[in-house]
Short mmCIF file of C-alpha atoms and ligand atoms in Angstrom, two decimals:
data_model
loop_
_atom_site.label_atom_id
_atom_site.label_comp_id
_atom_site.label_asym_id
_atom_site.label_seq_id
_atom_site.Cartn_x
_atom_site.Cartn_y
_atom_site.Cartn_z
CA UNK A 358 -47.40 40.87 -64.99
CA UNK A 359 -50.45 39.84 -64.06
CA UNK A 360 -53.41 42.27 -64.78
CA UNK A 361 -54.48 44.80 -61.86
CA UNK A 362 -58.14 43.50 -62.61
CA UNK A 363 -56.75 39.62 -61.62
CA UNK A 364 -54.66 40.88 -58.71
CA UNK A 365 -57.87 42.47 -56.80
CA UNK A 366 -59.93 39.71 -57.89
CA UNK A 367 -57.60 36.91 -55.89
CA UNK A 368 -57.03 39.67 -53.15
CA UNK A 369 -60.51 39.53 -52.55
CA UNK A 370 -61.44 36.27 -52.99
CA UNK A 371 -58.34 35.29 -51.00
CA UNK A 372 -60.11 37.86 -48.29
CA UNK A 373 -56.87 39.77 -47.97
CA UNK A 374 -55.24 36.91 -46.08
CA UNK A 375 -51.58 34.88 -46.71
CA UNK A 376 -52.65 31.76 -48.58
CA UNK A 377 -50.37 29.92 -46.60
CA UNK A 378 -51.42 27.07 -44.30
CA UNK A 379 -52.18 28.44 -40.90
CA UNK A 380 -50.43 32.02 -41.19
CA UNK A 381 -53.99 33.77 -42.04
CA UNK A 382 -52.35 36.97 -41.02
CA UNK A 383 -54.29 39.89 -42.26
CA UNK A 384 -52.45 41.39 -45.66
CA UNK A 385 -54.57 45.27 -45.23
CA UNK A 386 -53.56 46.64 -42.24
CA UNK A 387 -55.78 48.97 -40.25
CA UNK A 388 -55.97 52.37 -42.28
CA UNK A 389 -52.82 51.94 -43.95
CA UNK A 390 -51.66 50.06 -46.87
CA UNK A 391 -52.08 46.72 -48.52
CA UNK A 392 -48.85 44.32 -47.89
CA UNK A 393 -49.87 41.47 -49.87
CA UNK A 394 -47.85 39.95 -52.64
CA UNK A 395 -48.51 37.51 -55.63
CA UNK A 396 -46.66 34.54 -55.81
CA UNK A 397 -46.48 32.74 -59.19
CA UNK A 398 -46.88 29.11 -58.81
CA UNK A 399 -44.43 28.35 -61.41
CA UNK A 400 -42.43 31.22 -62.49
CA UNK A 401 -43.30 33.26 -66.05
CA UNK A 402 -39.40 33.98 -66.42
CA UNK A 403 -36.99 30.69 -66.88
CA UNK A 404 -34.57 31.16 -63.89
CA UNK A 405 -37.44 31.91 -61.67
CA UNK A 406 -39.00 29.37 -59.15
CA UNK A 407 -40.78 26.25 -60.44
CA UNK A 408 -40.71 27.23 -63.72
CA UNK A 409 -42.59 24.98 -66.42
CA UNK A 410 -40.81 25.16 -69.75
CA UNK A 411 -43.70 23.22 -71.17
CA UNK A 412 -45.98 26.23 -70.67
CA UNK A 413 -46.07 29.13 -72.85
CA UNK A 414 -46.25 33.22 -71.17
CA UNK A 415 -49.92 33.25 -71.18
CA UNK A 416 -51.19 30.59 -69.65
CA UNK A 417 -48.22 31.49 -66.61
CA UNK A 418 -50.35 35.31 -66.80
CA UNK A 419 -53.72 33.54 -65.75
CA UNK A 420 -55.00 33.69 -62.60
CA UNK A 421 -54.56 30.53 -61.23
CA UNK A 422 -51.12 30.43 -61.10
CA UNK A 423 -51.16 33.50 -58.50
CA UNK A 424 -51.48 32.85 -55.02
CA UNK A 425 -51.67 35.89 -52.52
CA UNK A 426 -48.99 35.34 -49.64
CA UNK A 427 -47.47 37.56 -47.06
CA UNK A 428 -44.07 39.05 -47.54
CA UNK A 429 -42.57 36.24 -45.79
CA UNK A 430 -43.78 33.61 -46.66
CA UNK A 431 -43.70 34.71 -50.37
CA UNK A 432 -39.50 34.63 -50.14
CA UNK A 433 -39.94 31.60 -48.15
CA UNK A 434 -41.63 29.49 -50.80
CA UNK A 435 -39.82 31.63 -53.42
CA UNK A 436 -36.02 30.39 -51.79
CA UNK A 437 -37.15 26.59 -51.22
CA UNK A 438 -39.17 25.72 -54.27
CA UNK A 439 -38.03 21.94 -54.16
CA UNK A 440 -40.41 21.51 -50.65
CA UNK A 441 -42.64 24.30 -51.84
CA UNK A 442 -43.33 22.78 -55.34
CA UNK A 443 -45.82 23.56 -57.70
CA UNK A 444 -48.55 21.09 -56.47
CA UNK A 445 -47.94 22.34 -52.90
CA UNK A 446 -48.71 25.66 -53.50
CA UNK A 447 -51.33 25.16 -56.22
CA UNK A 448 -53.37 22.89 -52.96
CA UNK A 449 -52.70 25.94 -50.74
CA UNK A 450 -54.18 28.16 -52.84
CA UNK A 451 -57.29 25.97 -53.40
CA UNK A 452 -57.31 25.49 -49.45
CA UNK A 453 -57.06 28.88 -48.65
CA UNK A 454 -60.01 30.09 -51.22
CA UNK A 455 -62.35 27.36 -50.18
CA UNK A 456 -61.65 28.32 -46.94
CA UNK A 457 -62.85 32.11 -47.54
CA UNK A 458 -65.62 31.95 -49.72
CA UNK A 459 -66.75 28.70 -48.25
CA UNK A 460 -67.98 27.91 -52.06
CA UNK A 461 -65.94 27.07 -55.07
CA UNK A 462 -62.71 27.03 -55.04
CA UNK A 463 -61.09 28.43 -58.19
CA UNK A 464 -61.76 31.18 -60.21
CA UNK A 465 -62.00 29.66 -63.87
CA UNK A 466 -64.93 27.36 -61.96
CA UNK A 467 -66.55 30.48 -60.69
CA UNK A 468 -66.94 31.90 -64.09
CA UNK A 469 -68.96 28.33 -65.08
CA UNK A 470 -72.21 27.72 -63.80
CA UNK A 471 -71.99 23.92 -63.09
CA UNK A 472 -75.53 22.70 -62.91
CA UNK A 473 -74.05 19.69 -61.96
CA UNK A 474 -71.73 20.29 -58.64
CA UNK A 475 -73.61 18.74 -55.95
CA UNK A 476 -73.22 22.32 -54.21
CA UNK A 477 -76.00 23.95 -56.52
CA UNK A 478 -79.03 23.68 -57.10
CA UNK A 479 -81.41 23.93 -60.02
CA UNK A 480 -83.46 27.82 -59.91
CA UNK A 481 -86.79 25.26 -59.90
CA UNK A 482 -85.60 23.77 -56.78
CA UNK A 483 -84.42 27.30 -55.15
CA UNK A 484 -88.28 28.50 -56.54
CA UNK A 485 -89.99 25.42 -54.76
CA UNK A 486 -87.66 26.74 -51.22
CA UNK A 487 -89.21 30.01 -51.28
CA UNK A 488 -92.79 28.74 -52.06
CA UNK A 489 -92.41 27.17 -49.13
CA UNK A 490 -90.20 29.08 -46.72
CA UNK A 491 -91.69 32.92 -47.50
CA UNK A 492 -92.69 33.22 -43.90
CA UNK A 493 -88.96 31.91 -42.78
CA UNK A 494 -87.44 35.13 -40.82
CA UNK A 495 -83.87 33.47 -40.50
CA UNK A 496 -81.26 35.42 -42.60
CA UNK A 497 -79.45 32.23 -42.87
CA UNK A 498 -81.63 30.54 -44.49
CA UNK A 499 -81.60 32.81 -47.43
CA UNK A 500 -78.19 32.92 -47.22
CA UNK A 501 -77.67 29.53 -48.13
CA UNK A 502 -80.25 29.53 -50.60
CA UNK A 503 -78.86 32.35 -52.73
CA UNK A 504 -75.53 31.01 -51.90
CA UNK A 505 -76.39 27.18 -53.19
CA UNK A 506 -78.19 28.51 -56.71
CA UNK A 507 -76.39 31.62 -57.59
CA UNK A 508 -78.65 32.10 -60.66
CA UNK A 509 -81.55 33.50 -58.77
CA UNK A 510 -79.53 36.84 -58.06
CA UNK A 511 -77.36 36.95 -61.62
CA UNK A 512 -80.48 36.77 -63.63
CA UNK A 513 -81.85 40.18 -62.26
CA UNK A 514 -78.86 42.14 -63.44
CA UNK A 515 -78.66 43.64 -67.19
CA UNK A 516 -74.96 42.38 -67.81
CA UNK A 517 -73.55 38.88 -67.85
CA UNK A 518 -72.76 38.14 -63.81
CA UNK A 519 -71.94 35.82 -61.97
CA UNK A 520 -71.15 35.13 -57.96
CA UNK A 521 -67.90 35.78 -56.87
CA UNK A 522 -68.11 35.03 -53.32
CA UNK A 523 -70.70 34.93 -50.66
CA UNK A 524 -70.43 36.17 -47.31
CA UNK A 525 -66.92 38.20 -49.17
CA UNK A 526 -64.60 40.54 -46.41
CA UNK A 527 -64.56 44.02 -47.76
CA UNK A 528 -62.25 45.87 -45.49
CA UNK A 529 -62.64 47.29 -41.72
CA UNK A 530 -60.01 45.05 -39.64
CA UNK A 531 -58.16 46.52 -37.18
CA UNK A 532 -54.73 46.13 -37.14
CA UNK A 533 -55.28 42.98 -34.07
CA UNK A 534 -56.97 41.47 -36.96
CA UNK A 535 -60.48 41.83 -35.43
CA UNK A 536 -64.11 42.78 -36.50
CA UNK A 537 -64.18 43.29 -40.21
CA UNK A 538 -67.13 43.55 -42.89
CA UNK A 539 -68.86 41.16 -44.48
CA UNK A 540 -71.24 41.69 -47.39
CA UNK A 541 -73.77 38.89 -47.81
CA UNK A 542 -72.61 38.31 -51.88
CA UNK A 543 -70.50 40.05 -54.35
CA UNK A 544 -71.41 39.34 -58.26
CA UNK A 545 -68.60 40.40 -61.07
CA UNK A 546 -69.31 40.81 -64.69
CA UNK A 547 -68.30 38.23 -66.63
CA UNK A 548 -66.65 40.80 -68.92
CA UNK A 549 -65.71 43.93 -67.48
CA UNK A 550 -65.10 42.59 -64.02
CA UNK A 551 -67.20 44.91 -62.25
CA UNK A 552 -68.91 43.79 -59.45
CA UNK A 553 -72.33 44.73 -57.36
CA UNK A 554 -72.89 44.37 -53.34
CA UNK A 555 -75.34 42.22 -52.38
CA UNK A 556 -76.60 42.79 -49.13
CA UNK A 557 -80.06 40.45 -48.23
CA UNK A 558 -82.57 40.62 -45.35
CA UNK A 559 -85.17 38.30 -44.84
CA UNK A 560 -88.87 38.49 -46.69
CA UNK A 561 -89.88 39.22 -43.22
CA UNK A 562 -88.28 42.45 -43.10
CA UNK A 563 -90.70 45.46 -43.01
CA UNK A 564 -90.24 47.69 -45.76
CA UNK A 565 -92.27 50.90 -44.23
CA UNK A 566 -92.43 52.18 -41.05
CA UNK A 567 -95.31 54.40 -39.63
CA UNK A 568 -97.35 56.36 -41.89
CA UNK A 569 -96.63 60.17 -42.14
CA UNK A 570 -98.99 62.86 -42.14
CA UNK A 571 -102.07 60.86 -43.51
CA UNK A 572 -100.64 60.20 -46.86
CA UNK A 573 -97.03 58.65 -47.04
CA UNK A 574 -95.40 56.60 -45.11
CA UNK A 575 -91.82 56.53 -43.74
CA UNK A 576 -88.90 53.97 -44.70
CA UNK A 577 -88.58 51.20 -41.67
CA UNK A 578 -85.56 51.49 -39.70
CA UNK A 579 -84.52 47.48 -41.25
CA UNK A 580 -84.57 49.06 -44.65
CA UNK A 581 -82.82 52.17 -44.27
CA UNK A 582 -80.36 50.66 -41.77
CA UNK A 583 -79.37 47.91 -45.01
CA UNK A 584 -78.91 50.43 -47.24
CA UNK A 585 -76.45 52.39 -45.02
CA UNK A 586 -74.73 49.49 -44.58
CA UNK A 587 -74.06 48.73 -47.88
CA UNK A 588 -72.93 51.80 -48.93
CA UNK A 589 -70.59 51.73 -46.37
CA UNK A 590 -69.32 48.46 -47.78
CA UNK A 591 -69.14 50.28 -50.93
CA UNK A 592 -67.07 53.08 -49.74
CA UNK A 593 -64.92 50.81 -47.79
CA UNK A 594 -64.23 48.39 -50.69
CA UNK A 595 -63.31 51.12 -52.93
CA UNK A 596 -61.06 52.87 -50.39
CA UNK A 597 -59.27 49.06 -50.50
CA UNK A 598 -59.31 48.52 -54.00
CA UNK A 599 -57.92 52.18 -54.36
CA UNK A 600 -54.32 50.63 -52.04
CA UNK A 601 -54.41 47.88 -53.89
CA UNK A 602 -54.38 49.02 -57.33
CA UNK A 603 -52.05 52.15 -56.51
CA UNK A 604 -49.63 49.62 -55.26
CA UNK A 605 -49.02 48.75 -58.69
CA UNK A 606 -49.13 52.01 -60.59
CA UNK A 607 -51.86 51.01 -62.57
CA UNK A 608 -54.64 53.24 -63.85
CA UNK A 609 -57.17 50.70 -64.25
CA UNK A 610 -59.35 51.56 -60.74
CA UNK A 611 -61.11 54.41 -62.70
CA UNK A 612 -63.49 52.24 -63.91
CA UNK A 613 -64.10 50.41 -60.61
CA UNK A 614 -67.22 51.25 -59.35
CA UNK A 615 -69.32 48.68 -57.70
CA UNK A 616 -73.33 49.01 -57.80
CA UNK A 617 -75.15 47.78 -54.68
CA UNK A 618 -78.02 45.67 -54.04
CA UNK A 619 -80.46 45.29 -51.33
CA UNK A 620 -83.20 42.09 -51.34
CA UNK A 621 -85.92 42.73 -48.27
CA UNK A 622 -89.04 42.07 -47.43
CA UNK A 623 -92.33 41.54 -49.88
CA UNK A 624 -94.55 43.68 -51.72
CA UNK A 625 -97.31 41.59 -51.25
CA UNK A 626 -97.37 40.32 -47.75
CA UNK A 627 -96.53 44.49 -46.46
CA UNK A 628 -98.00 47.02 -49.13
CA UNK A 629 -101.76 46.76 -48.69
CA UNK A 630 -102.92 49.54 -49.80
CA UNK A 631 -102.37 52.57 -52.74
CA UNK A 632 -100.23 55.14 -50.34
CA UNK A 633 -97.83 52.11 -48.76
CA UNK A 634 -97.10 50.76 -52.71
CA UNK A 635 -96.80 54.71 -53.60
CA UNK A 636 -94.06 55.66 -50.43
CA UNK A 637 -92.04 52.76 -51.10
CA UNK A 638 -91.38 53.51 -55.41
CA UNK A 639 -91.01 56.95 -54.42
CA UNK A 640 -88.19 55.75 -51.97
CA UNK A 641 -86.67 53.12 -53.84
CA UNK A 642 -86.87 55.12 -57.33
CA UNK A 643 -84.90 58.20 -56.06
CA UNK A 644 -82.02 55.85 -54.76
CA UNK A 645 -79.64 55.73 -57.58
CA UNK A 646 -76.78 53.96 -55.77
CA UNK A 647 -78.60 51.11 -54.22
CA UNK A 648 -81.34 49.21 -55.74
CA UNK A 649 -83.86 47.69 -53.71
CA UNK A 650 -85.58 44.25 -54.74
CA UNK A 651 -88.12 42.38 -52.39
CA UNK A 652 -88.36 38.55 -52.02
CA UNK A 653 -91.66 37.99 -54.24
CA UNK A 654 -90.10 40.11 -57.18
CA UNK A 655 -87.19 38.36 -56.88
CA UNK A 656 -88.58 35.12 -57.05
CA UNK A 657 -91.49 36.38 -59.64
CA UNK A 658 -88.18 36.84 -61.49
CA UNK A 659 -86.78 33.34 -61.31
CA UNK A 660 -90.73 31.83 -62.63
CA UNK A 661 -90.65 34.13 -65.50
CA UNK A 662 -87.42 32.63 -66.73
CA UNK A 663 -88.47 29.09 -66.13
CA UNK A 664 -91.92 29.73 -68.04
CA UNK A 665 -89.66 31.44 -70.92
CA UNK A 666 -87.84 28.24 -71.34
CA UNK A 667 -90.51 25.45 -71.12
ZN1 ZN B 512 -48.03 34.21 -44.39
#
């Protein structure tokens, strides 16, 4: 079987959809249960579909050779493996992912940072965008900039991370298969498979809002509206996770609890004076679910590991 940390892994990255070409039909219904199954490519057991004598048990219990289908179509490619062969299902699956994270498309790659792939970018290059684009208010733009050199966000965290998906579905659908959340990135630890929420404004966001009572000032509405937000991810994620992994009986969800991440605004460009730097480490220290970075620390970030290596 393949582990309960793999199966929510390709669940998400698959963004809870059938894998098969054009079916896209929503695998977590509305409020009620997870109906997605995991179709080996080529079958661990020797009477099973496509099986590949030449391969031994383990490399059959690695992720790749999963592919998340609907109940249908999993019995469908299951009963008529000689048009649904191994290569067939193997592009499916590589359609289907690049299709949802819009990135990479398998999940031994994502673990790799490939300084190569024309998709990245090198963190100099991502430091010379924000040198100059700081005054850029488009979301998007950051967006693809985070998204094209992952390394800018995995270097902030302690452990060993790296970018599972951007722009990643974490639950919400109705059962019509509308509306649904998206959180901006989702990084997983490269060893205990953890992950953290990204959610990013813009360096334009405002941090404070208007000053209280002569000496503090209030949270803006942008900032405390982002960090609702992700913690609603967060709850909603778990709440998914928690189907998923009860489907299968396993224990393993104890230890799932994702950390979130908010990147807004600047401390330079905003916090002028003593009181406004004050409010905002008094805010941002007492929140012990959601970290908050701004754009210049961030970035301030990214130089200090290209002095350390020069
Ligand atoms: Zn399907």
């Amino acid at each position: 079987m393949l582990s309960a940390k793999a199966k929510r892994e390709l669940a998400v990255l698959s963004g809870y959809k059938c894998s098969f070409p054009g079916c896209e039909q929503n695998l977590m219904l509305d409020g009620a249960s997870f109906i997605g199954q995991l179709a080996s490519i080529e079958a661990v057991h020797s009477h099973g579909p496509r099986h590949n004598p030449s391969k031994n048990e383990t490399s059959l219990l690695e992720i790749d050779n999963y592919l998340l289908l609907c109940p249908n179509h999993h019995v469908i490619v299951d009963r008529q493996p000689e048009i649904y062969s191994a290569e067939w299902l193997k592009k499916a699956r590589e359609d289907h992912l690049k299709n949802i994270s819009g990135i990479i498309s398998s999940s031994k790659e994502f673990a790799e940072v490939k300084l190569d792939d024309e998709v990245e970018i090198s963190l100099e290059q991502a430091l010379g965008v924000w040198r100059n684009n700081s005054e850029n208010p488009s979301e998007e733009v950051w967006q693809n900039l985070l998204k094209k050199c992952p390394s800018v966000l995995s270097q902030v965290f302690p452990q060993s991370m790296f970018q599972l998906g951007s722009k990643c579905y974490v639950g919400g659908k109705s059962i019509s298969n509308s509306g649904g959340n998206l959180v901006d990135f989702i990084y997983a630890s490269k060893l205990t498979g953890n992950i953290v929420l990204v959610e990013i404004k813009t360096p334009k966001t405002k941090l404070l809002g208007k000053k209280y009572r002569g000496n503090a000032y209030s949270i803006s509405e942008e900032l405390s509206g982002s960090f609702v937000q992700v913690l609603n991810y967060k709850d909603q994620l778990i709440k998914e996770y928690y189907k998923l992994s009860h489907n299968d009986g396993s224990d393993t969800f104890s230890a799932f609890n994702p950390k979130c991440l908010v990147i807004a605004g600047t401390l330079e460009s905003e916090l002028q004076e003593a009181t406004q730097y004050k409010s905002f480490e008094l805010f941002r220290n007492s929140t012990t679910n959601v970290e908050i970075l701004t754009y210049d620390e961030l970035f301030q970030k990214t130089q200090d590991i290209l002095d350390m290596v020069k």
